[in-house]
Amino acid sequence: KAGVTQTPRYLIKTRGQQVTLSCSPISGHRSVSWYQQTPGQGLQFLFEYFSETQRNKGNFPGRFSGRQFSNSRSEMNVSTLELGDSALYLCASSLRETWETQYFGPGTRLLVL
Amino acid sequence: AQKVTQAQTEISVVEKEDVTLDCVYETRDTTYYLFWYKQPPSGELVFLIRRNSFDEQNEISGRYSWNFQKSTSSFNFTITASQVVDSAVYFCALNMLTFGGGTRLMVKP
């Protein structure tokens, strides 16, 4: 069974631009969660989607948004990029709930210049 | 508020030594889940264990073992006879919503 895939793997953007990251969960998994990892703040939960609905949300500004499609694939969008948005963005999937075992993708490394 | 503390930011051991990674958590929930993940240099988080708040049994899996104690709100992780391949950053998490700062383990040959 294929694992969680994320595209692109690396991305360079400039301040003020917007970016869209994509995540394909493990087949059969319906819950997709997104996390941000930075050296300063560590691993932080962004949001979680299930059945195309955002079910949980972390403490991030509205510039961070996401969505989930009917095939459980998910995208996250960051608008008006700031230097502090430079991070590794990780996507994870589980069968139904965030508290079930989550399997992570390789991440997208975003650099904002 | 929920909080996870991994007081050890970095640990260095020589191969074959035993090492324990500490995790202390705070929550007011009666039902919760604790996790350990490993992040090797490649960056991808690898699942190690999941434990719910009602199951305080210790668990052993090969060289890995976990000690869950609700009385002290701790969920510690021990690697027996460490190997160089164990070198990674280890994260403890509460409900996959709150993470500790991670412990970087370096195992030297």
mmCIF file with all atom_site columns, C-alpha atoms in Angstrom:
data_model
loop_
_atom_site.group_PDB
_atom_site.id
_atom_site.type_symbol
_atom_site.label_atom_id
_atom_site.label_alt_id
_atom_site.label_comp_id
_atom_site.label_asym_id
_atom_site.label_entity_id
_atom_site.label_seq_id
_atom_site.pdbx_PDB_ins_code
_atom_site.Cartn_x
_atom_site.Cartn_y
_atom_site.Cartn_z
_atom_site.occupancy
_atom_site.B_iso_or_equiv
_atom_site.pdbx_formal_charge
_atom_site.auth_seq_id
_atom_site.auth_comp_id
_atom_site.auth_asym_id
_atom_site.auth_atom_id
_atom_site.pdbx_PDB_model_num
ATOM 1   C CA . LYS A 1 1   ? 0.000   0.000  0.000  1.00 0.00 ? 1   LYS A CA 1
ATOM 2   C CA . ALA A 1 2   ? 1.439   3.366  -0.985 1.00 0.00 ? 2   ALA A CA 1
ATOM 3   C CA . GLY A 1 3   ? 2.290   5.757  1.818  1.00 0.00 ? 3   GLY A CA 1
ATOM 4   C CA . VAL A 1 4   ? 1.357   9.393  2.260  1.00 0.00 ? 4   VAL A CA 1
ATOM 5   C CA . THR A 1 5   ? 2.680   11.530 -0.558 1.00 0.00 ? 5   THR A CA 1
ATOM 6   C CA . GLN A 1 6   ? 3.259   15.250 -0.540 1.00 0.00 ? 6   GLN A CA 1
ATOM 7   C CA . THR A 1 7   ? 4.001   17.609 -3.403 1.00 0.00 ? 7   THR A CA 1
ATOM 8   C CA . PRO A 1 8   ? 6.073   19.546 -4.004 1.00 0.00 ? 8   PRO A CA 1
ATOM 9   C CA . ARG A 1 9   ? 8.946   18.434 -1.787 1.00 0.00 ? 9   ARG A CA 1
ATOM 10  C CA . TYR A 1 10  ? 10.733  21.772 -1.902 1.00 0.00 ? 10  TYR A CA 1
ATOM 11  C CA . LEU A 1 11  ? 9.495   25.253 -2.609 1.00 0.00 ? 11  LEU A CA 1
ATOM 12  C CA . ILE A 1 12  ? 10.993  28.728 -2.626 1.00 0.00 ? 12  ILE A CA 1
ATOM 13  C CA . LYS A 1 13  ? 8.694   31.729 -2.500 1.00 0.00 ? 13  LYS A CA 1
ATOM 14  C CA . THR A 1 14  ? 9.027   35.432 -1.746 1.00 0.00 ? 14  THR A CA 1
ATOM 15  C CA . ARG A 1 15  ? 7.225   37.434 0.888  1.00 0.00 ? 15  ARG A CA 1
ATOM 16  C CA . GLY A 1 16  ? 3.687   38.364 -0.044 1.00 0.00 ? 16  GLY A CA 1
ATOM 17  C CA . GLN A 1 17  ? 3.166   35.438 -2.397 1.00 0.00 ? 17  GLN A CA 1
ATOM 18  C CA . GLN A 1 18  ? 0.819   32.584 -1.741 1.00 0.00 ? 18  GLN A CA 1
ATOM 19  C CA . VAL A 1 19  ? 1.502   28.853 -1.849 1.00 0.00 ? 19  VAL A CA 1
ATOM 20  C CA . THR A 1 20  ? -0.522  25.654 -2.151 1.00 0.00 ? 20  THR A CA 1
ATOM 21  C CA . LEU A 1 21  ? 0.745   22.328 -0.857 1.00 0.00 ? 21  LEU A CA 1
ATOM 22  C CA . SER A 1 22  ? -0.792  18.986 -1.697 1.00 0.00 ? 22  SER A CA 1
ATOM 23  C CA . CYS A 1 23  ? -1.166  15.762 0.259  1.00 0.00 ? 23  CYS A CA 1
ATOM 24  C CA . SER A 1 24  ? -2.455  12.353 -0.843 1.00 0.00 ? 24  SER A CA 1
ATOM 25  C CA . PRO A 1 25  ? -3.311  10.091 2.090  1.00 0.00 ? 25  PRO A CA 1
ATOM 26  C CA . ILE A 1 26  ? -2.941  6.351  2.341  1.00 0.00 ? 26  ILE A CA 1
ATOM 27  C CA . SER A 1 27  ? -5.716  4.626  0.432  1.00 0.00 ? 27  SER A CA 1
ATOM 28  C CA . GLY A 1 28  ? -8.742  4.189  2.705  1.00 0.00 ? 28  GLY A CA 1
ATOM 29  C CA . HIS A 1 29  ? -7.661  6.862  5.150  1.00 0.00 ? 29  HIS A CA 1
ATOM 30  C CA . ARG A 1 30  ? -10.195 9.632  5.505  1.00 0.00 ? 30  ARG A CA 1
ATOM 31  C CA . SER A 1 31  ? -8.601  11.873 8.112  1.00 0.00 ? 31  SER A CA 1
ATOM 32  C CA . VAL A 1 32  ? -5.814  14.185 6.988  1.00 0.00 ? 32  VAL A CA 1
ATOM 33  C CA . SER A 1 33  ? -3.879  16.430 9.373  1.00 0.00 ? 33  SER A CA 1
ATOM 34  C CA . TRP A 1 34  ? -1.342  19.133 8.655  1.00 0.00 ? 34  TRP A CA 1
ATOM 35  C CA . TYR A 1 35  ? 1.560   20.194 10.838 1.00 0.00 ? 35  TYR A CA 1
ATOM 36  C CA . GLN A 1 36  ? 4.184   22.909 10.714 1.00 0.00 ? 36  GLN A CA 1
ATOM 37  C CA . GLN A 1 37  ? 7.695   22.241 11.971 1.00 0.00 ? 37  GLN A CA 1
ATOM 38  C CA . THR A 1 38  ? 10.160  25.062 12.611 1.00 0.00 ? 38  THR A CA 1
ATOM 39  C CA . PRO A 1 39  ? 13.374  25.197 14.654 1.00 0.00 ? 39  PRO A CA 1
ATOM 40  C CA . GLY A 1 40  ? 11.885  27.853 16.920 1.00 0.00 ? 40  GLY A CA 1
ATOM 41  C CA . GLN A 1 41  ? 8.341   26.618 17.508 1.00 0.00 ? 41  GLN A CA 1
ATOM 42  C CA . GLY A 1 42  ? 8.830   22.910 16.970 1.00 0.00 ? 42  GLY A CA 1
ATOM 43  C CA . LEU A 1 43  ? 5.980   20.751 15.728 1.00 0.00 ? 43  LEU A CA 1
ATOM 44  C CA . GLN A 1 44  ? 2.609   22.472 15.693 1.00 0.00 ? 44  GLN A CA 1
ATOM 45  C CA . PHE A 1 45  ? -0.792  21.200 14.633 1.00 0.00 ? 45  PHE A CA 1
ATOM 46  C CA . LEU A 1 46  ? -2.373  23.270 11.877 1.00 0.00 ? 46  LEU A CA 1
ATOM 47  C CA . PHE A 1 47  ? -5.703  21.595 11.092 1.00 0.00 ? 47  PHE A CA 1
ATOM 48  C CA . GLU A 1 48  ? -7.427  18.321 10.389 1.00 0.00 ? 48  GLU A CA 1
ATOM 49  C CA . TYR A 1 49  ? -9.945  17.376 7.729  1.00 0.00 ? 49  TYR A CA 1
ATOM 50  C CA . PHE A 1 50  ? -12.394 14.520 7.592  1.00 0.00 ? 50  PHE A CA 1
ATOM 51  C CA . SER A 1 51  ? -15.052 13.974 4.917  1.00 0.00 ? 51  SER A CA 1
ATOM 52  C CA . GLU A 1 52  ? -14.211 17.317 3.311  1.00 0.00 ? 52  GLU A CA 1
ATOM 53  C CA . THR A 1 53  ? -14.850 19.189 6.572  1.00 0.00 ? 53  THR A CA 1
ATOM 54  C CA . GLN A 1 54  ? -12.366 20.872 8.853  1.00 0.00 ? 54  GLN A CA 1
ATOM 55  C CA . ARG A 1 55  ? -12.809 19.139 12.188 1.00 0.00 ? 55  ARG A CA 1
ATOM 56  C CA . ASN A 1 56  ? -9.952  20.544 14.268 1.00 0.00 ? 56  ASN A CA 1
ATOM 57  C CA . LYS A 1 57  ? -7.906  23.684 13.992 1.00 0.00 ? 57  LYS A CA 1
ATOM 58  C CA . GLY A 1 58  ? -4.704  24.767 15.666 1.00 0.00 ? 58  GLY A CA 1
ATOM 59  C CA . ASN A 1 59  ? -3.728  28.264 16.689 1.00 0.00 ? 59  ASN A CA 1
ATOM 60  C CA . PHE A 1 60  ? -2.678  29.741 13.363 1.00 0.00 ? 60  PHE A CA 1
ATOM 61  C CA . PRO A 1 61  ? -3.791  32.942 11.611 1.00 0.00 ? 61  PRO A CA 1
ATOM 62  C CA . GLY A 1 62  ? -6.423  32.908 8.897  1.00 0.00 ? 62  GLY A CA 1
ATOM 63  C CA . ARG A 1 63  ? -3.697  33.107 6.237  1.00 0.00 ? 63  ARG A CA 1
ATOM 64  C CA . PHE A 1 64  ? -3.411  29.352 6.721  1.00 0.00 ? 64  PHE A CA 1
ATOM 65  C CA . SER A 1 65  ? -6.284  27.450 5.182  1.00 0.00 ? 65  SER A CA 1
ATOM 66  C CA . GLY A 1 66  ? -6.966  24.051 3.765  1.00 0.00 ? 66  GLY A CA 1
ATOM 67  C CA . ARG A 1 67  ? -9.474  21.850 2.107  1.00 0.00 ? 67  ARG A CA 1
ATOM 68  C CA . GLN A 1 68  ? -10.157 18.213 1.449  1.00 0.00 ? 68  GLN A CA 1
ATOM 69  C CA . PHE A 1 69  ? -11.566 16.651 -1.671 1.00 0.00 ? 69  PHE A CA 1
ATOM 70  C CA . SER A 1 70  ? -14.015 13.783 -2.009 1.00 0.00 ? 70  SER A CA 1
ATOM 71  C CA . ASN A 1 71  ? -11.138 11.355 -2.614 1.00 0.00 ? 71  ASN A CA 1
ATOM 72  C CA . SER A 1 72  ? -9.605  12.457 0.731  1.00 0.00 ? 72  SER A CA 1
ATOM 73  C CA . ARG A 1 73  ? -6.715  14.274 -0.916 1.00 0.00 ? 73  ARG A CA 1
ATOM 74  C CA . SER A 1 74  ? -6.007  17.532 0.840  1.00 0.00 ? 74  SER A CA 1
ATOM 75  C CA . GLU A 1 75  ? -4.425  20.854 0.071  1.00 0.00 ? 75  GLU A CA 1
ATOM 76  C CA . MET A 1 76  ? -3.248  23.611 2.349  1.00 0.00 ? 76  MET A CA 1
ATOM 77  C CA . ASN A 1 77  ? -2.804  27.201 1.312  1.00 0.00 ? 77  ASN A CA 1
ATOM 78  C CA . VAL A 1 78  ? -0.798  29.982 2.867  1.00 0.00 ? 78  VAL A CA 1
ATOM 79  C CA . SER A 1 79  ? -1.544  33.477 1.613  1.00 0.00 ? 79  SER A CA 1
ATOM 80  C CA . THR A 1 80  ? 0.578   36.606 1.983  1.00 0.00 ? 80  THR A CA 1
ATOM 81  C CA . LEU A 1 81  ? 3.672   34.650 2.936  1.00 0.00 ? 81  LEU A CA 1
ATOM 82  C CA . GLU A 1 82  ? 5.915   35.927 5.704  1.00 0.00 ? 82  GLU A CA 1
ATOM 83  C CA . LEU A 1 83  ? 9.527   35.031 6.413  1.00 0.00 ? 83  LEU A CA 1
ATOM 84  C CA . GLY A 1 84  ? 8.374   33.167 9.511  1.00 0.00 ? 84  GLY A CA 1
ATOM 85  C CA . ASP A 1 85  ? 6.338   30.777 7.368  1.00 0.00 ? 85  ASP A CA 1
ATOM 86  C CA . SER A 1 86  ? 9.565   29.091 6.290  1.00 0.00 ? 86  SER A CA 1
ATOM 87  C CA . ALA A 1 87  ? 9.139   25.585 7.645  1.00 0.00 ? 87  ALA A CA 1
ATOM 88  C CA . LEU A 1 88  ? 8.710   21.913 6.983  1.00 0.00 ? 88  LEU A CA 1
ATOM 89  C CA . TYR A 1 89  ? 5.017   21.238 6.395  1.00 0.00 ? 89  TYR A CA 1
ATOM 90  C CA . LEU A 1 90  ? 4.018   17.710 7.240  1.00 0.00 ? 90  LEU A CA 1
ATOM 91  C CA . CYS A 1 91  ? 0.868   15.913 6.274  1.00 0.00 ? 91  CYS A CA 1
ATOM 92  C CA . ALA A 1 92  ? -0.384  12.801 8.064  1.00 0.00 ? 92  ALA A CA 1
ATOM 93  C CA . SER A 1 93  ? -3.321  10.491 7.475  1.00 0.00 ? 93  SER A CA 1
ATOM 94  C CA . SER A 1 94  ? -5.288  8.094  9.642  1.00 0.00 ? 94  SER A CA 1
ATOM 95  C CA . LEU A 1 95  ? -8.379  5.973  9.147  1.00 0.00 ? 95  LEU A CA 1
ATOM 96  C CA . ARG A 1 96  ? -10.899 8.232  10.852 1.00 0.00 ? 96  ARG A CA 1
ATOM 97  C CA . GLU A 1 97  ? -9.620  10.060 13.921 1.00 0.00 ? 97  GLU A CA 1
ATOM 98  C CA . THR A 1 98  ? -6.618  12.202 14.829 1.00 0.00 ? 98  THR A CA 1
ATOM 99  C CA . TRP A 1 99  ? -6.027  10.042 17.901 1.00 0.00 ? 99  TRP A CA 1
ATOM 100 C CA . GLU A 1 100 ? -5.615  6.919  15.786 1.00 0.00 ? 100 GLU A CA 1
ATOM 101 C CA . THR A 1 101 ? -2.201  6.034  14.465 1.00 0.00 ? 101 THR A CA 1
ATOM 102 C CA . GLN A 1 102 ? -1.181  8.690  11.982 1.00 0.00 ? 102 GLN A CA 1
ATOM 103 C CA . TYR A 1 103 ? 1.201   8.036  9.127  1.00 0.00 ? 103 TYR A CA 1
ATOM 104 C CA . PHE A 1 104 ? 3.289   10.919 7.900  1.00 0.00 ? 104 PHE A CA 1
ATOM 105 C CA . GLY A 1 105 ? 4.416   11.981 4.479  1.00 0.00 ? 105 GLY A CA 1
ATOM 106 C CA . PRO A 1 106 ? 7.951   13.183 3.724  1.00 0.00 ? 106 PRO A CA 1
ATOM 107 C CA . GLY A 1 107 ? 6.971   16.828 4.070  1.00 0.00 ? 107 GLY A CA 1
ATOM 108 C CA . THR A 1 108 ? 7.247   19.941 1.953  1.00 0.00 ? 108 THR A CA 1
ATOM 109 C CA . ARG A 1 109 ? 10.104  22.239 2.827  1.00 0.00 ? 109 ARG A CA 1
ATOM 110 C CA . LEU A 1 110 ? 9.073   25.850 2.192  1.00 0.00 ? 110 LEU A CA 1
ATOM 111 C CA . LEU A 1 111 ? 11.574  28.670 2.142  1.00 0.00 ? 111 LEU A CA 1
ATOM 112 C CA . VAL A 1 112 ? 10.258  32.224 2.092  1.00 0.00 ? 112 VAL A CA 1
ATOM 113 C CA . LEU A 1 113 ? 12.734  34.886 0.957  1.00 0.00 ? 113 LEU A CA 1
ATOM 114 C CA . ALA B 2 1   ? -4.568  23.652 28.408 1.00 0.00 ? 1   ALA B CA 1
ATOM 115 C CA . GLN B 2 2   ? -2.537  20.725 27.178 1.00 0.00 ? 2   GLN B CA 1
ATOM 116 C CA . LYS B 2 3   ? 1.210   20.590 27.364 1.00 0.00 ? 3   LYS B CA 1
ATOM 117 C CA . VAL B 2 4   ? 3.988   18.102 26.645 1.00 0.00 ? 4   VAL B CA 1
ATOM 118 C CA . THR B 2 5   ? 7.488   18.554 28.037 1.00 0.00 ? 5   THR B CA 1
ATOM 119 C CA . GLN B 2 6   ? 10.576  16.718 26.888 1.00 0.00 ? 6   GLN B CA 1
ATOM 120 C CA . ALA B 2 7   ? 13.183  18.160 29.197 1.00 0.00 ? 7   ALA B CA 1
ATOM 121 C CA . GLN B 2 8   ? 16.131  16.493 27.462 1.00 0.00 ? 8   GLN B CA 1
ATOM 122 C CA . THR B 2 9   ? 16.887  18.439 24.300 1.00 0.00 ? 9   THR B CA 1
ATOM 123 C CA . GLU B 2 10  ? 19.907  16.354 23.356 1.00 0.00 ? 10  GLU B CA 1
ATOM 124 C CA . ILE B 2 11  ? 21.361  13.045 24.550 1.00 0.00 ? 11  ILE B CA 1
ATOM 125 C CA . SER B 2 12  ? 24.595  11.474 23.425 1.00 0.00 ? 12  SER B CA 1
ATOM 126 C CA . VAL B 2 13  ? 25.432  7.835  24.177 1.00 0.00 ? 13  VAL B CA 1
ATOM 127 C CA . VAL B 2 14  ? 27.870  5.235  22.983 1.00 0.00 ? 14  VAL B CA 1
ATOM 128 C CA . GLU B 2 15  ? 26.536  2.257  21.095 1.00 0.00 ? 15  GLU B CA 1
ATOM 129 C CA . LYS B 2 16  ? 25.137  -0.559 23.263 1.00 0.00 ? 16  LYS B CA 1
ATOM 130 C CA . GLU B 2 17  ? 24.275  1.789  26.119 1.00 0.00 ? 17  GLU B CA 1
ATOM 131 C CA . ASP B 2 18  ? 20.685  1.922  27.355 1.00 0.00 ? 18  ASP B CA 1
ATOM 132 C CA . VAL B 2 19  ? 18.986  5.305  27.116 1.00 0.00 ? 19  VAL B CA 1
ATOM 133 C CA . THR B 2 20  ? 15.698  6.675  28.468 1.00 0.00 ? 20  THR B CA 1
ATOM 134 C CA . LEU B 2 21  ? 13.853  9.586  26.901 1.00 0.00 ? 21  LEU B CA 1
ATOM 135 C CA . ASP B 2 22  ? 11.527  11.430 29.256 1.00 0.00 ? 22  ASP B CA 1
ATOM 136 C CA . CYS B 2 23  ? 8.074   12.780 28.462 1.00 0.00 ? 23  CYS B CA 1
ATOM 137 C CA . VAL B 2 24  ? 5.800   14.605 30.897 1.00 0.00 ? 24  VAL B CA 1
ATOM 138 C CA . TYR B 2 25  ? 2.346   15.759 29.892 1.00 0.00 ? 25  TYR B CA 1
ATOM 139 C CA . GLU B 2 26  ? -0.444  17.939 31.241 1.00 0.00 ? 26  GLU B CA 1
ATOM 140 C CA . THR B 2 27  ? -4.117  17.538 30.462 1.00 0.00 ? 27  THR B CA 1
ATOM 141 C CA . ARG B 2 28  ? -7.438  17.776 32.264 1.00 0.00 ? 28  ARG B CA 1
ATOM 142 C CA . ASP B 2 29  ? -9.035  15.208 29.984 1.00 0.00 ? 29  ASP B CA 1
ATOM 143 C CA . THR B 2 30  ? -9.757  11.782 31.419 1.00 0.00 ? 30  THR B CA 1
ATOM 144 C CA . THR B 2 31  ? -9.482  10.163 28.007 1.00 0.00 ? 31  THR B CA 1
ATOM 145 C CA . TYR B 2 32  ? -6.407  10.934 26.000 1.00 0.00 ? 32  TYR B CA 1
ATOM 146 C CA . TYR B 2 33  ? -3.802  9.315  23.791 1.00 0.00 ? 33  TYR B CA 1
ATOM 147 C CA . LEU B 2 34  ? -0.039  9.489  23.976 1.00 0.00 ? 34  LEU B CA 1
ATOM 148 C CA . PHE B 2 35  ? 2.332   8.857  21.111 1.00 0.00 ? 35  PHE B CA 1
ATOM 149 C CA . TRP B 2 36  ? 6.015   8.538  20.373 1.00 0.00 ? 36  TRP B CA 1
ATOM 150 C CA . TYR B 2 37  ? 7.395   9.283  16.933 1.00 0.00 ? 37  TYR B CA 1
ATOM 151 C CA . LYS B 2 38  ? 10.924  9.101  15.567 1.00 0.00 ? 38  LYS B CA 1
ATOM 152 C CA . GLN B 2 39  ? 12.240  11.619 13.047 1.00 0.00 ? 39  GLN B CA 1
ATOM 153 C CA . PRO B 2 40  ? 15.439  10.460 11.311 1.00 0.00 ? 40  PRO B CA 1
ATOM 154 C CA . PRO B 2 41  ? 17.538  12.934 9.311  1.00 0.00 ? 41  PRO B CA 1
ATOM 155 C CA . SER B 2 42  ? 15.353  12.298 6.259  1.00 0.00 ? 42  SER B CA 1
ATOM 156 C CA . GLY B 2 43  ? 12.603  14.263 8.032  1.00 0.00 ? 43  GLY B CA 1
ATOM 157 C CA . GLU B 2 44  ? 9.679   11.867 7.850  1.00 0.00 ? 44  GLU B CA 1
ATOM 158 C CA . LEU B 2 45  ? 8.068   11.051 11.204 1.00 0.00 ? 45  LEU B CA 1
ATOM 159 C CA . VAL B 2 46  ? 7.921   7.341  11.936 1.00 0.00 ? 46  VAL B CA 1
ATOM 160 C CA . PHE B 2 47  ? 5.289   5.986  14.320 1.00 0.00 ? 47  PHE B CA 1
ATOM 161 C CA . LEU B 2 48  ? 6.604   4.060  17.335 1.00 0.00 ? 48  LEU B CA 1
ATOM 162 C CA . ILE B 2 49  ? 3.748   3.638  19.813 1.00 0.00 ? 49  ILE B CA 1
ATOM 163 C CA . ARG B 2 50  ? 0.275   4.829  20.768 1.00 0.00 ? 50  ARG B CA 1
ATOM 164 C CA . ARG B 2 51  ? -1.152  4.403  24.249 1.00 0.00 ? 51  ARG B CA 1
ATOM 165 C CA . ASN B 2 52  ? -4.560  5.427  25.622 1.00 0.00 ? 52  ASN B CA 1
ATOM 166 C CA . SER B 2 53  ? -5.087  6.825  29.101 1.00 0.00 ? 53  SER B CA 1
ATOM 167 C CA . PHE B 2 54  ? -6.858  3.695  30.335 1.00 0.00 ? 54  PHE B CA 1
ATOM 168 C CA . ASP B 2 55  ? -4.014  1.346  29.544 1.00 0.00 ? 55  ASP B CA 1
ATOM 169 C CA . GLU B 2 56  ? -1.147  1.750  31.972 1.00 0.00 ? 56  GLU B CA 1
ATOM 170 C CA . GLN B 2 57  ? 0.562   -1.482 31.085 1.00 0.00 ? 57  GLN B CA 1
ATOM 171 C CA . ASN B 2 58  ? 4.164   -1.079 30.141 1.00 0.00 ? 58  ASN B CA 1
ATOM 172 C CA . GLU B 2 59  ? 5.041   -2.255 26.682 1.00 0.00 ? 59  GLU B CA 1
ATOM 173 C CA . ILE B 2 60  ? 8.130   -3.829 25.200 1.00 0.00 ? 60  ILE B CA 1
ATOM 174 C CA . SER B 2 61  ? 8.821   -4.141 21.505 1.00 0.00 ? 61  SER B CA 1
ATOM 175 C CA . GLY B 2 62  ? 12.223  -5.541 20.732 1.00 0.00 ? 62  GLY B CA 1
ATOM 176 C CA . ARG B 2 63  ? 14.807  -3.112 22.063 1.00 0.00 ? 63  ARG B CA 1
ATOM 177 C CA . TYR B 2 64  ? 12.126  -0.485 22.775 1.00 0.00 ? 64  TYR B CA 1
ATOM 178 C CA . SER B 2 65  ? 10.064  -0.226 25.942 1.00 0.00 ? 65  SER B CA 1
ATOM 179 C CA . TRP B 2 66  ? 7.630   2.334  27.299 1.00 0.00 ? 66  TRP B CA 1
ATOM 180 C CA . ASN B 2 67  ? 6.739   3.194  30.891 1.00 0.00 ? 67  ASN B CA 1
ATOM 181 C CA . PHE B 2 68  ? 3.378   4.956  31.267 1.00 0.00 ? 68  PHE B CA 1
ATOM 182 C CA . GLN B 2 69  ? 2.582   6.321  34.736 1.00 0.00 ? 69  GLN B CA 1
ATOM 183 C CA . LYS B 2 70  ? -0.582  8.377  35.134 1.00 0.00 ? 70  LYS B CA 1
ATOM 184 C CA . SER B 2 71  ? 0.323   9.225  38.737 1.00 0.00 ? 71  SER B CA 1
ATOM 185 C CA . THR B 2 72  ? 3.302   11.251 37.525 1.00 0.00 ? 72  THR B CA 1
ATOM 186 C CA . SER B 2 73  ? 1.854   12.119 34.078 1.00 0.00 ? 73  SER B CA 1
ATOM 187 C CA . SER B 2 74  ? 4.847   10.564 32.408 1.00 0.00 ? 74  SER B CA 1
ATOM 188 C CA . PHE B 2 75  ? 5.296   8.369  29.356 1.00 0.00 ? 75  PHE B CA 1
ATOM 189 C CA . ASN B 2 76  ? 8.987   7.521  29.141 1.00 0.00 ? 76  ASN B CA 1
ATOM 190 C CA . PHE B 2 77  ? 10.707  5.636  26.350 1.00 0.00 ? 77  PHE B CA 1
ATOM 191 C CA . THR B 2 78  ? 13.735  3.387  26.795 1.00 0.00 ? 78  THR B CA 1
ATOM 192 C CA . ILE B 2 79  ? 16.016  2.019  24.106 1.00 0.00 ? 79  ILE B CA 1
ATOM 193 C CA . THR B 2 80  ? 18.041  -0.969 25.241 1.00 0.00 ? 80  THR B CA 1
ATOM 194 C CA . ALA B 2 81  ? 21.435  -1.637 23.700 1.00 0.00 ? 81  ALA B CA 1
ATOM 195 C CA . SER B 2 82  ? 21.286  1.450  21.499 1.00 0.00 ? 82  SER B CA 1
ATOM 196 C CA . GLN B 2 83  ? 22.534  1.335  17.915 1.00 0.00 ? 83  GLN B CA 1
ATOM 197 C CA . VAL B 2 84  ? 23.823  4.015  15.571 1.00 0.00 ? 84  VAL B CA 1
ATOM 198 C CA . VAL B 2 85  ? 20.610  3.687  13.530 1.00 0.00 ? 85  VAL B CA 1
ATOM 199 C CA . ASP B 2 86  ? 18.674  4.896  16.574 1.00 0.00 ? 86  ASP B CA 1
ATOM 200 C CA . SER B 2 87  ? 20.159  8.358  16.075 1.00 0.00 ? 87  SER B CA 1
ATOM 201 C CA . ALA B 2 88  ? 17.199  10.645 15.421 1.00 0.00 ? 88  ALA B CA 1
ATOM 202 C CA . VAL B 2 89  ? 14.909  13.185 17.032 1.00 0.00 ? 89  VAL B CA 1
ATOM 203 C CA . TYR B 2 90  ? 12.176  11.611 19.137 1.00 0.00 ? 90  TYR B CA 1
ATOM 204 C CA . PHE B 2 91  ? 8.865   13.327 19.772 1.00 0.00 ? 91  PHE B CA 1
ATOM 205 C CA . CYS B 2 92  ? 6.246   12.661 22.391 1.00 0.00 ? 92  CYS B CA 1
ATOM 206 C CA . ALA B 2 93  ? 2.730   13.846 21.536 1.00 0.00 ? 93  ALA B CA 1
ATOM 207 C CA . LEU B 2 94  ? -0.627  14.192 23.289 1.00 0.00 ? 94  LEU B CA 1
ATOM 208 C CA . ASN B 2 95  ? -3.676  13.434 21.105 1.00 0.00 ? 95  ASN B CA 1
ATOM 209 C CA . MET B 2 96  ? -1.515  14.352 18.093 1.00 0.00 ? 96  MET B CA 1
ATOM 210 C CA . LEU B 2 97  ? -2.452  17.966 18.811 1.00 0.00 ? 97  LEU B CA 1
ATOM 211 C CA . THR B 2 98  ? 0.331   18.917 21.213 1.00 0.00 ? 98  THR B CA 1
ATOM 212 C CA . PHE B 2 99  ? 3.941   17.902 20.813 1.00 0.00 ? 99  PHE B CA 1
ATOM 213 C CA . GLY B 2 100 ? 6.977   18.030 23.032 1.00 0.00 ? 100 GLY B CA 1
ATOM 214 C CA . GLY B 2 101 ? 10.023  19.895 21.819 1.00 0.00 ? 101 GLY B CA 1
ATOM 215 C CA . GLY B 2 102 ? 11.752  16.674 20.875 1.00 0.00 ? 102 GLY B CA 1
ATOM 216 C CA . THR B 2 103 ? 14.881  14.927 22.125 1.00 0.00 ? 103 THR B CA 1
ATOM 217 C CA . ARG B 2 104 ? 17.805  14.580 19.750 1.00 0.00 ? 104 ARG B CA 1
ATOM 218 C CA . LEU B 2 105 ? 19.507  11.246 20.379 1.00 0.00 ? 105 LEU B CA 1
ATOM 219 C CA . MET B 2 106 ? 23.012  10.708 19.055 1.00 0.00 ? 106 MET B CA 1
ATOM 220 C CA . VAL B 2 107 ? 24.412  7.204  19.278 1.00 0.00 ? 107 VAL B CA 1
ATOM 221 C CA . LYS B 2 108 ? 28.135  7.061  18.637 1.00 0.00 ? 108 LYS B CA 1
ATOM 222 C CA . PRO B 2 109 ? 29.902  3.907  17.486 1.00 0.00 ? 109 PRO B CA 1
#
